[in-house]
Amino acid sequence: MGRFVRSRIVMLGPPGAGKGTQASALSERYGIEYISTGDVLRSNIARGTPDGLAAKRYVDSGELVPDDLVVRIVREHIEGMKGKGFILDGFPRTLAQAESLNEFAEIEVVLNITLPESEVVARLSGRRICSACGRIYNIHHTGERSTCECGGSLVRRGDDRPEVIRQRLETYERRTRPVIEYYRARGVLREVDGIGSIDDVFRRAISRLEEE
Ligand code: AMP
């Protein structure tokens, strides 16, 4: 009996729920492309590209970058993959993005990682990111460390400051929560409890993905 696996996946959930960690682990397990709009935007900002310059003030303040910019980034990426499967992390974040995505890709399953707000804030304050490879750590679990396994230095994300965290949560509630209902109405939404260790959540995500 073959496993029932989907290959066009969206990962939703509040900031800090573990979307990036889980989505990149799932992409390795299933041999599909990991696409994070946040990573693409941060990389453009770091390189000072026109997209980076256009996005910077939104990312710095915890607001959403205009839909047309992120939709173009995702569309170009997916169209360049010639049918390979993918998992989207951090996209779509608005109803308009979800509707645009629907025009160029058929999403098979949407995993929604749920986490109470108190836990979200605790996780974001302990989050560190490798400035070289983008790997994510949490000092509450790993203890204070300054370098990644790849040798890169670990830094706090610029938008993981308390006032920006508050803005990102407000933006999430107001603009992204409706996206959950959009996919629920289409019958593709599956909830994953985000409490527990990375491995616990990973096991839950796999079982939700592989069930029929
Ligand atoms: P993330 O790494 O997913 O938490 O994204 C970091 C920041 O990038 C967000 O707070 C937004 O400013 C911006 N961003 C990422 N994805 C999107 C998106 N789909 N739509 C608009 N802005 C986005």
XYZ file of N, CA and C and ligand atoms in Angstrom:
659
model
N 0.827 -1.187 0.000
C 0.000 0.000 0.000
C 0.875 1.257 0.000
N 0.712 2.100 -1.001
C 1.542 3.304 -1.064
C 1.055 4.344 -0.070
N 1.966 5.193 0.359
C 1.537 6.285 1.225
C 0.800 7.304 0.381
N -0.094 7.995 1.034
C -0.889 8.978 0.327
C -0.235 10.331 0.569
N 0.602 10.784 -0.351
C 1.370 11.996 -0.097
C 0.989 13.085 -1.083
N 0.858 14.292 -0.563
C 0.581 15.428 -1.442
C 1.873 16.176 -1.730
N 1.898 16.871 -2.848
C 3.137 17.570 -3.175
C 2.937 19.044 -3.504
N 1.722 19.555 -3.297
C 1.545 21.016 -3.416
C 0.864 21.476 -2.133
N 1.723 21.972 -1.239
C 1.314 22.159 0.155
C 1.503 23.618 0.572
N 0.555 24.116 1.376
C 0.710 25.428 2.012
C 0.819 25.214 3.515
N 1.750 25.934 4.154
C 1.904 25.871 5.609
C 1.443 27.194 6.203
N 0.415 27.135 7.048
C -0.081 28.348 7.715
C 0.162 28.251 9.220
N -0.019 29.380 9.885
C 0.139 29.406 11.338
C 0.685 30.758 11.748
N 0.514 31.134 13.020
C 0.994 32.443 13.460
C 2.515 32.521 13.405
N 3.067 33.743 13.437
C 4.521 33.888 13.479
C 5.050 33.100 14.675
N 6.156 32.401 14.501
C 6.763 31.694 15.626
C 6.170 30.332 15.903
N 5.202 29.889 15.105
C 4.571 28.586 15.367
C 5.457 27.420 14.932
N 6.520 27.722 14.189
C 7.402 26.655 13.718
C 7.174 26.308 12.255
N 6.535 27.210 11.511
C 6.259 26.946 10.095
C 7.535 26.666 9.312
N 8.530 27.530 9.495
C 9.769 27.405 8.713
C 10.496 26.111 9.028
N 10.629 25.823 10.320
C 11.309 24.600 10.753
C 10.604 23.370 10.190
N 9.300 23.328 10.341
C 8.546 22.155 9.903
C 8.485 22.065 8.383
N 8.265 23.199 7.724
C 8.132 23.157 6.261
C 9.447 22.741 5.620
N 10.581 23.208 6.156
C 11.827 22.813 5.502
C 12.133 21.343 5.783
N 11.774 20.841 6.973
C 11.966 19.402 7.241
C 11.057 18.556 6.340
N 9.831 19.004 6.138
C 8.911 18.254 5.264
C 9.411 18.266 3.815
N 9.980 19.394 3.400
C 10.465 19.470 2.008
C 11.591 18.458 1.789
N 12.430 18.270 2.819
C 13.503 17.270 2.682
C 12.933 15.865 2.656
N 11.999 15.610 3.538
C 11.433 14.263 3.602
C 10.772 13.854 2.291
N 10.066 14.783 1.671
C 9.303 14.427 0.473
C 9.987 14.835 -0.831
N 11.179 15.427 -0.740
C 11.882 15.820 -1.959
C 11.148 16.877 -2.761
N 10.527 17.809 -2.039
C 9.824 18.899 -2.722
C 10.504 20.215 -2.382
N 10.172 21.246 -3.151
C 10.840 22.545 -2.991
C 10.278 23.300 -1.783
N 11.176 23.889 -0.987
C 10.749 24.724 0.143
C 10.783 26.177 -0.309
N 9.652 26.865 -0.219
C 9.600 28.265 -0.656
C 9.108 29.123 0.498
N 9.988 29.984 1.010
C 9.618 30.888 2.093
C 9.669 32.315 1.567
N 8.520 32.984 1.517
C 8.532 34.368 1.038
C 9.341 35.255 1.990
N 9.293 34.959 3.294
C 10.087 35.734 4.252
C 11.576 35.627 3.940
N 12.066 34.402 3.679
C 13.488 34.214 3.351
C 13.854 34.954 2.072
N 12.980 34.835 1.048
C 13.277 35.503 -0.227
C 13.340 37.014 -0.020
N 12.397 37.545 0.776
C 12.394 38.994 1.013
C 13.624 39.421 1.799
N 13.977 38.672 2.861
C 15.167 39.039 3.655
C 16.419 38.996 2.796
N 16.502 38.000 1.914
C 17.676 37.911 1.050
C 17.726 39.100 0.083
N 16.587 39.499 -0.459
C 16.553 40.665 -1.343
C 16.917 41.949 -0.592
N 16.444 42.047 0.656
C 16.767 43.238 1.451
C 18.270 43.285 1.716
N 18.851 42.127 2.077
C 20.284 42.076 2.380
C 21.116 42.438 1.149
N 20.632 42.043 -0.037
C 21.391 42.321 -1.266
C 21.061 43.682 -1.863
N 20.059 44.362 -1.291
C 19.712 45.699 -1.784
C 19.113 45.712 -3.177
N 18.414 44.659 -3.554
C 17.779 44.612 -4.877
C 16.563 45.551 -4.894
N 16.014 45.854 -6.084
C 14.801 46.684 -6.141
C 13.651 46.084 -5.324
N 13.448 44.761 -5.395
C 12.403 44.135 -4.578
C 12.702 44.319 -3.090
N 13.974 44.196 -2.731
C 14.369 44.367 -1.334
C 14.085 45.786 -0.850
N 14.428 46.764 -1.703
C 14.186 48.162 -1.323
C 12.692 48.425 -1.166
N 11.885 47.814 -2.035
C 10.436 48.016 -1.962
C 9.847 47.351 -0.720
N 10.459 46.241 -0.270
C 9.880 45.448 0.823
C 10.340 45.888 2.202
N 11.503 46.524 2.272
C 12.183 46.710 3.560
C 11.315 47.359 4.638
N 10.659 48.475 4.305
C 9.956 49.187 5.377
C 8.795 48.365 5.935
N 8.205 47.525 5.110
C 7.108 46.677 5.600
C 7.648 45.586 6.520
N 8.704 44.918 6.059
C 9.278 43.820 6.859
C 9.780 44.370 8.195
N 10.482 45.513 8.159
C 11.030 46.094 9.385
C 9.941 46.436 10.391
N 8.752 46.813 9.910
C 7.718 47.248 10.844
C 6.691 46.158 11.137
N 6.871 44.962 10.550
C 5.947 43.859 10.844
C 4.651 43.934 10.062
N 4.644 44.727 8.989
C 3.446 44.804 8.144
C 3.635 43.922 6.927
N 2.562 43.709 6.192
C 2.673 42.864 5.008
C 3.172 43.661 3.809
N 4.063 43.044 3.068
C 4.553 43.591 1.812
C 3.379 43.552 0.819
N 3.293 44.521 -0.126
C 2.153 44.513 -1.061
C 1.988 43.175 -1.789
N 0.729 42.803 -1.974
C 0.405 41.507 -2.568
C 1.099 41.280 -3.914
N 1.098 42.299 -4.795
C 1.625 42.056 -6.146
C 3.092 41.641 -6.106
N 3.861 42.196 -5.166
C 5.278 41.847 -5.090
C 5.467 40.382 -4.671
N 4.811 39.971 -3.587
C 5.002 38.585 -3.123
C 4.376 37.579 -4.082
N 3.259 37.943 -4.689
C 2.630 37.019 -5.652
C 3.587 36.788 -6.827
N 4.207 37.847 -7.307
C 5.147 37.690 -8.432
C 6.320 36.777 -8.042
N 6.866 36.990 -6.829
C 7.992 36.160 -6.366
C 7.599 34.680 -6.392
N 6.421 34.375 -5.844
C 5.994 32.977 -5.745
C 5.662 32.421 -7.125
N 4.977 33.212 -7.943
C 4.588 32.712 -9.267
C 5.835 32.387 -10.091
N 6.810 33.292 -10.091
C 8.022 33.042 -10.884
C 8.739 31.787 -10.391
N 8.783 31.636 -9.076
C 9.466 30.475 -8.513
C 8.775 29.175 -8.942
N 7.475 29.133 -8.773
C 6.728 27.905 -9.088
C 6.757 27.617 -10.585
N 6.626 28.654 -11.385
C 6.634 28.419 -12.833
C 8.003 27.932 -13.303
N 9.050 28.343 -12.591
C 10.403 27.906 -12.967
C 10.703 26.473 -12.554
N 9.818 25.853 -11.780
C 10.103 24.509 -11.251
C 9.558 23.396 -12.126
N 8.832 23.762 -13.145
C 8.333 22.780 -14.127
C 7.602 21.598 -13.492
N 6.652 21.891 -12.627
C 5.798 20.829 -12.108
C 6.287 20.125 -10.856
N 7.497 20.458 -10.379
C 7.975 19.839 -9.138
C 7.061 20.251 -7.967
N 6.953 19.372 -6.968
C 6.137 19.695 -5.803
C 6.788 20.779 -4.952
N 5.993 21.378 -4.066
C 6.532 22.465 -3.237
C 5.773 22.555 -1.928
N 6.402 23.200 -0.966
C 5.705 23.579 0.260
C 5.945 25.061 0.488
N 4.863 25.817 0.597
C 4.940 27.267 0.756
C 4.892 27.628 2.235
N 5.870 28.393 2.692
C 5.930 28.834 4.088
C 5.740 30.348 4.126
N 4.644 30.799 4.713
C 4.431 32.246 4.849
C 3.702 32.854 3.670
N 3.141 32.054 2.835
C 2.359 32.515 1.680
C 1.291 31.468 1.399
N 0.043 31.848 1.168
C -0.517 33.211 1.153
C -0.839 33.742 2.551
N -0.742 35.049 2.707
C -1.042 35.700 3.977
C -2.244 36.627 3.886
N -2.821 36.778 2.705
C -4.052 37.571 2.555
C -4.985 36.790 1.630
N -6.274 37.154 1.685
C -7.229 36.502 0.781
C -6.870 36.759 -0.672
N -6.410 37.979 -0.972
C -6.043 38.298 -2.362
C -4.891 37.402 -2.828
N -3.933 37.144 -1.947
C -2.812 36.247 -2.313
C -3.326 34.826 -2.551
N -4.252 34.379 -1.696
C -4.788 33.017 -1.846
C -5.505 32.896 -3.189
N -6.245 33.935 -3.558
C -6.975 33.872 -4.823
C -6.024 33.921 -6.009
N -4.966 34.702 -5.916
C -3.967 34.731 -7.002
C -3.277 33.376 -7.115
N -2.893 32.807 -5.980
C -2.215 31.502 -5.993
C -3.073 30.461 -6.702
N -4.353 30.536 -6.444
C -5.308 29.609 -7.035
C -5.297 29.652 -8.567
N -4.866 30.782 -9.111
C -4.848 30.914 -10.575
C -3.663 30.208 -11.221
N -2.575 29.994 -10.474
C -1.428 29.346 -11.117
C -0.967 28.052 -10.444
N -1.621 27.650 -9.346
C -1.243 26.380 -8.721
C -2.444 25.795 -8.001
N -2.572 24.476 -8.097
C -3.671 23.827 -7.386
C -3.129 23.265 -6.078
N -3.568 23.856 -4.963
C -3.072 23.437 -3.652
C -3.847 22.194 -3.202
N -3.100 21.161 -2.792
C -3.760 19.911 -2.394
C -4.088 19.875 -0.909
N -3.187 20.448 -0.106
C -3.431 20.412 1.334
C -2.803 21.637 1.995
N -3.512 22.134 3.007
C -3.038 23.280 3.782
C -2.881 22.823 5.222
N -1.660 22.867 5.727
C -1.424 22.513 7.125
C -1.441 23.792 7.937
N -2.266 23.829 8.964
C -2.336 25.006 9.817
C -1.802 24.643 11.194
N -0.631 25.191 11.536
C -0.051 24.919 12.859
C -0.681 25.865 13.868
N -1.288 25.315 14.907
C -1.950 26.155 15.906
C -1.085 26.269 17.157
N -1.098 27.456 17.746
C -0.300 27.705 18.943
C -0.907 28.886 19.701
N -1.084 28.778 21.036
C -1.630 29.907 21.789
C -0.693 31.116 21.746
N -1.293 32.310 21.836
C -0.499 33.526 21.670
C 0.633 33.662 22.696
N 0.396 33.228 23.936
C 1.453 33.350 24.958
C 2.683 32.556 24.536
N 2.456 31.383 23.949
C 3.560 30.538 23.503
C 4.264 31.158 22.278
N 3.482 31.785 21.419
C 4.037 32.458 20.242
C 5.044 33.528 20.669
N 4.646 34.357 21.625
C 5.513 35.450 22.059
C 6.788 34.891 22.698
N 6.642 33.842 23.523
C 7.814 33.237 24.167
C 8.776 32.688 23.118
N 8.238 32.031 22.104
C 9.120 31.440 21.092
C 9.837 32.503 20.271
N 9.104 33.555 19.893
C 9.737 34.581 19.047
C 10.864 35.276 19.800
N 10.689 35.451 21.125
C 11.731 36.164 21.867
C 12.989 35.309 21.996
N 12.873 33.984 21.888
C 14.062 33.120 21.992
C 14.618 32.709 20.645
N 14.007 33.163 19.564
C 14.414 32.695 18.239
C 15.717 33.350 17.782
N 16.592 32.550 17.221
C 17.809 33.061 16.583
C 17.890 32.431 15.204
N 18.470 33.173 14.259
C 18.528 32.680 12.880
C 19.967 32.758 12.392
N 20.404 31.765 11.624
C 21.775 31.777 11.105
C 21.854 32.773 9.963
N 22.820 33.696 10.067
C 22.917 34.730 9.037
C 23.495 34.162 7.745
N 24.057 32.937 7.801
C 24.614 32.334 6.581
C 23.604 31.404 5.900
N 23.045 30.430 6.649
C 22.205 29.427 5.976
C 20.725 29.562 6.299
N 20.356 30.435 7.251
C 18.932 30.648 7.544
C 18.347 29.662 8.534
N 19.166 28.716 9.023
C 18.633 27.742 9.983
C 18.148 28.445 11.256
N 17.068 27.896 11.821
C 16.442 28.554 12.966
C 16.747 27.793 14.250
N 17.102 28.524 15.305
C 17.348 27.931 16.623
C 16.452 28.612 17.632
N 16.286 27.992 18.801
C 15.601 28.676 19.888
C 16.412 28.488 21.162
N 16.843 29.626 21.741
C 17.743 29.539 22.894
C 17.059 28.917 24.110
N 15.728 28.912 24.135
C 15.048 28.251 25.255
C 15.282 26.742 25.206
N 15.598 26.225 24.034
C 15.842 24.791 23.901
C 17.313 24.459 23.760
N 18.051 25.280 23.031
C 19.453 24.925 22.756
C 20.407 25.602 23.732
N 19.920 26.548 24.559
C 20.804 27.366 25.378
C 21.425 28.447 24.498
N 22.006 29.475 25.123
C 22.633 30.551 24.355
C 23.747 29.969 23.499
N 23.744 30.233 22.233
C 24.867 29.852 21.380
C 24.998 30.931 20.323
N 26.224 31.089 19.813
C 26.422 32.206 18.899
C 26.724 31.755 17.474
N 26.992 30.445 17.288
C 27.250 30.005 15.915
C 26.386 28.809 15.538
N 26.087 28.762 14.263
C 25.294 27.684 13.678
C 26.205 26.483 13.433
N 25.597 25.321 13.203
C 26.399 24.150 12.839
C 27.193 24.385 11.567
N 26.716 25.268 10.701
C 27.426 25.553 9.443
C 28.561 26.544 9.650
N 28.682 27.097 10.868
C 29.754 28.059 11.137
C 29.292 29.506 11.069
N 28.113 29.732 10.507
C 27.572 31.103 10.406
C 27.196 31.645 11.777
N 27.088 32.971 11.889
C 26.743 33.518 13.195
C 25.226 33.610 13.366
N 24.796 33.346 14.604
C 23.368 33.383 14.914
C 22.990 34.782 15.369
N 21.909 35.287 14.790
C 21.454 36.629 15.142
C 19.957 36.587 15.434
N 19.504 37.639 16.128
C 18.068 37.803 16.340
C 17.513 38.461 15.084
N 16.410 37.988 14.572
C 15.813 38.642 13.414
C 15.397 40.048 13.782
N 15.611 40.989 12.872
C 15.290 42.396 13.151
C 13.847 42.591 13.564
N 12.947 41.737 13.041
C 11.528 41.921 13.367
C 11.082 41.068 14.556
N 12.025 40.448 15.262
C 11.681 39.714 16.490
C 11.842 40.599 17.735
N 11.635 41.902 17.589
C 11.636 42.808 18.747
C 10.207 42.939 19.253
N 10.017 43.181 20.595
C 8.665 43.148 21.162
C 7.642 43.997 20.417
N 7.984 45.240 20.055
C 6.957 46.094 19.439
C 6.611 45.599 18.031
N 7.608 45.034 17.319
C 7.321 44.520 15.971
C 6.571 43.185 16.077
N 6.896 42.381 17.094
C 6.173 41.121 17.322
C 4.680 41.417 17.504
N 4.384 42.449 18.315
C 2.968 42.808 18.528
C 2.289 43.159 17.213
N 2.989 43.933 16.381
C 2.421 44.330 15.084
C 2.202 43.109 14.193
N 3.170 42.180 14.198
C 3.026 41.004 13.334
C 1.844 40.146 13.756
N 1.624 40.047 15.088
C 0.484 39.254 15.562
C -0.833 39.920 15.184
N -0.850 41.254 15.278
C -2.072 41.985 14.916
C -2.341 41.804 13.419
N -1.296 41.921 12.616
C -1.430 41.732 11.161
C -1.918 40.322 10.857
N -1.370 39.358 11.579
C -1.773 37.961 11.379
C -3.269 37.786 11.637
N -3.732 38.306 12.768
C -5.148 38.134 13.125
C -6.065 38.784 12.095
N -5.688 39.979 11.685
C -6.581 40.767 10.840
C -6.556 40.282 9.386
N -5.369 39.947 8.872
C -5.268 39.700 7.431
C -5.081 38.233 7.065
N -4.458 37.448 7.957
C -4.164 36.061 7.582
C -5.194 35.080 8.123
N -5.797 35.386 9.272
C -6.817 34.483 9.822
C -7.905 34.139 8.780
N -8.374 35.133 7.981
C -9.397 34.795 6.968
C -8.912 33.768 5.938
N -7.604 33.676 5.729
C -7.071 32.702 4.762
C -7.328 31.275 5.261
N -7.278 31.091 6.589
C -7.561 29.773 7.172
C -8.995 29.371 6.818
N -9.912 30.332 6.980
C -11.326 30.028 6.693
C -11.547 29.785 5.202
N -10.800 30.507 4.380
C -10.876 30.323 2.919
C -10.568 28.870 2.563
N -9.482 28.335 3.139
C -9.092 26.956 2.809
C -9.984 25.936 3.521
N -10.477 26.299 4.714
C -11.392 25.374 5.397
C -12.636 25.160 4.524
N -13.143 26.269 3.969
C -14.345 26.191 3.136
C -14.104 25.346 1.884
N -12.846 25.268 1.437
C -12.534 24.483 0.247
C -12.216 23.019 0.577
N -12.232 22.706 1.874
C -12.057 21.311 2.281
C -10.628 20.801 2.259
N -9.630 21.695 2.217
C -8.240 21.228 2.148
C -7.446 21.504 3.431
N -8.113 22.094 4.434
C -7.391 22.496 5.647
C -7.213 21.334 6.617
N -5.990 21.193 7.164
C -5.734 20.209 8.225
C -4.972 20.894 9.349
N -5.471 20.746 10.557
C -4.845 21.429 11.693
C -3.766 20.549 12.315
N -2.677 21.185 12.726
C -1.591 20.482 13.412
C -1.332 21.219 14.720
N -1.432 20.515 15.838
C -1.162 21.129 17.140
C 0.340 21.437 17.237
N 0.672 22.730 17.421
C 2.073 23.166 17.409
C 2.772 23.092 18.751
N 2.080 22.596 19.788
C 2.705 22.507 21.113
C 3.592 21.270 21.173
N 4.756 21.408 21.843
C 5.631 20.247 22.005
C 6.936 20.439 21.265
N 7.724 19.365 21.189
C 9.051 19.470 20.576
C 8.924 19.509 19.053
N 10.014 19.873 18.394
C 10.046 19.896 16.928
C 9.669 18.516 16.394
N 10.202 17.460 17.022
C 9.912 16.098 16.547
C 8.444 15.731 16.733
N 7.868 16.145 17.877
C 6.443 15.858 18.107
C 5.603 16.475 16.996
N 5.879 17.756 16.723
C 5.061 18.469 15.730
C 5.298 17.880 14.343
N 6.548 17.492 14.070
C 6.878 16.904 12.762
C 6.090 15.605 12.548
N 6.057 14.770 13.586
C 5.299 13.506 13.464
C 3.820 13.772 13.195
N 3.282 14.781 13.916
C 1.862 15.105 13.685
C 1.643 15.611 12.261
N 2.571 16.452 11.788
C 2.421 17.024 10.436
C 2.458 15.907 9.394
N 3.385 14.959 9.566
C 3.484 13.849 8.609
C 2.193 13.037 8.606
N 1.662 12.760 9.803
C 0.476 11.907 9.797
C -0.713 12.651 9.187
N -0.796 13.970 9.388
C -1.883 14.716 8.757
C -1.714 14.746 7.230
N -0.450 14.809 6.784
C -0.206 14.858 5.337
C -0.469 13.520 4.672
N -0.202 12.440 5.399
C -0.266 11.121 4.747
C -1.622 10.447 4.905
N -2.486 11.051 5.721
C -3.806 10.410 5.816
C -4.624 10.779 4.583
N -5.559 9.897 4.264
C -6.342 10.137 3.036
C -7.430 11.175 3.249
P 8.254 35.469 7.821
O 9.692 35.129 7.694
O 7.360 34.515 7.068
O 7.808 35.666 9.249
O 8.048 36.885 7.092
C 8.718 38.047 7.568
C 8.095 39.305 6.988
O 8.153 39.262 5.552
C 6.614 39.496 7.302
O 6.404 40.106 8.571
C 6.190 40.404 6.145
O 6.632 41.733 6.343
C 6.979 39.831 4.986
N 6.246 38.749 4.290
C 6.573 37.429 4.229
N 5.667 36.729 3.522
C 4.735 37.628 3.119
C 3.521 37.539 2.374
N 3.072 36.366 1.893
N 2.822 38.682 2.160
C 3.248 39.868 2.611
N 4.355 40.025 3.344
C 5.104 38.930 3.601
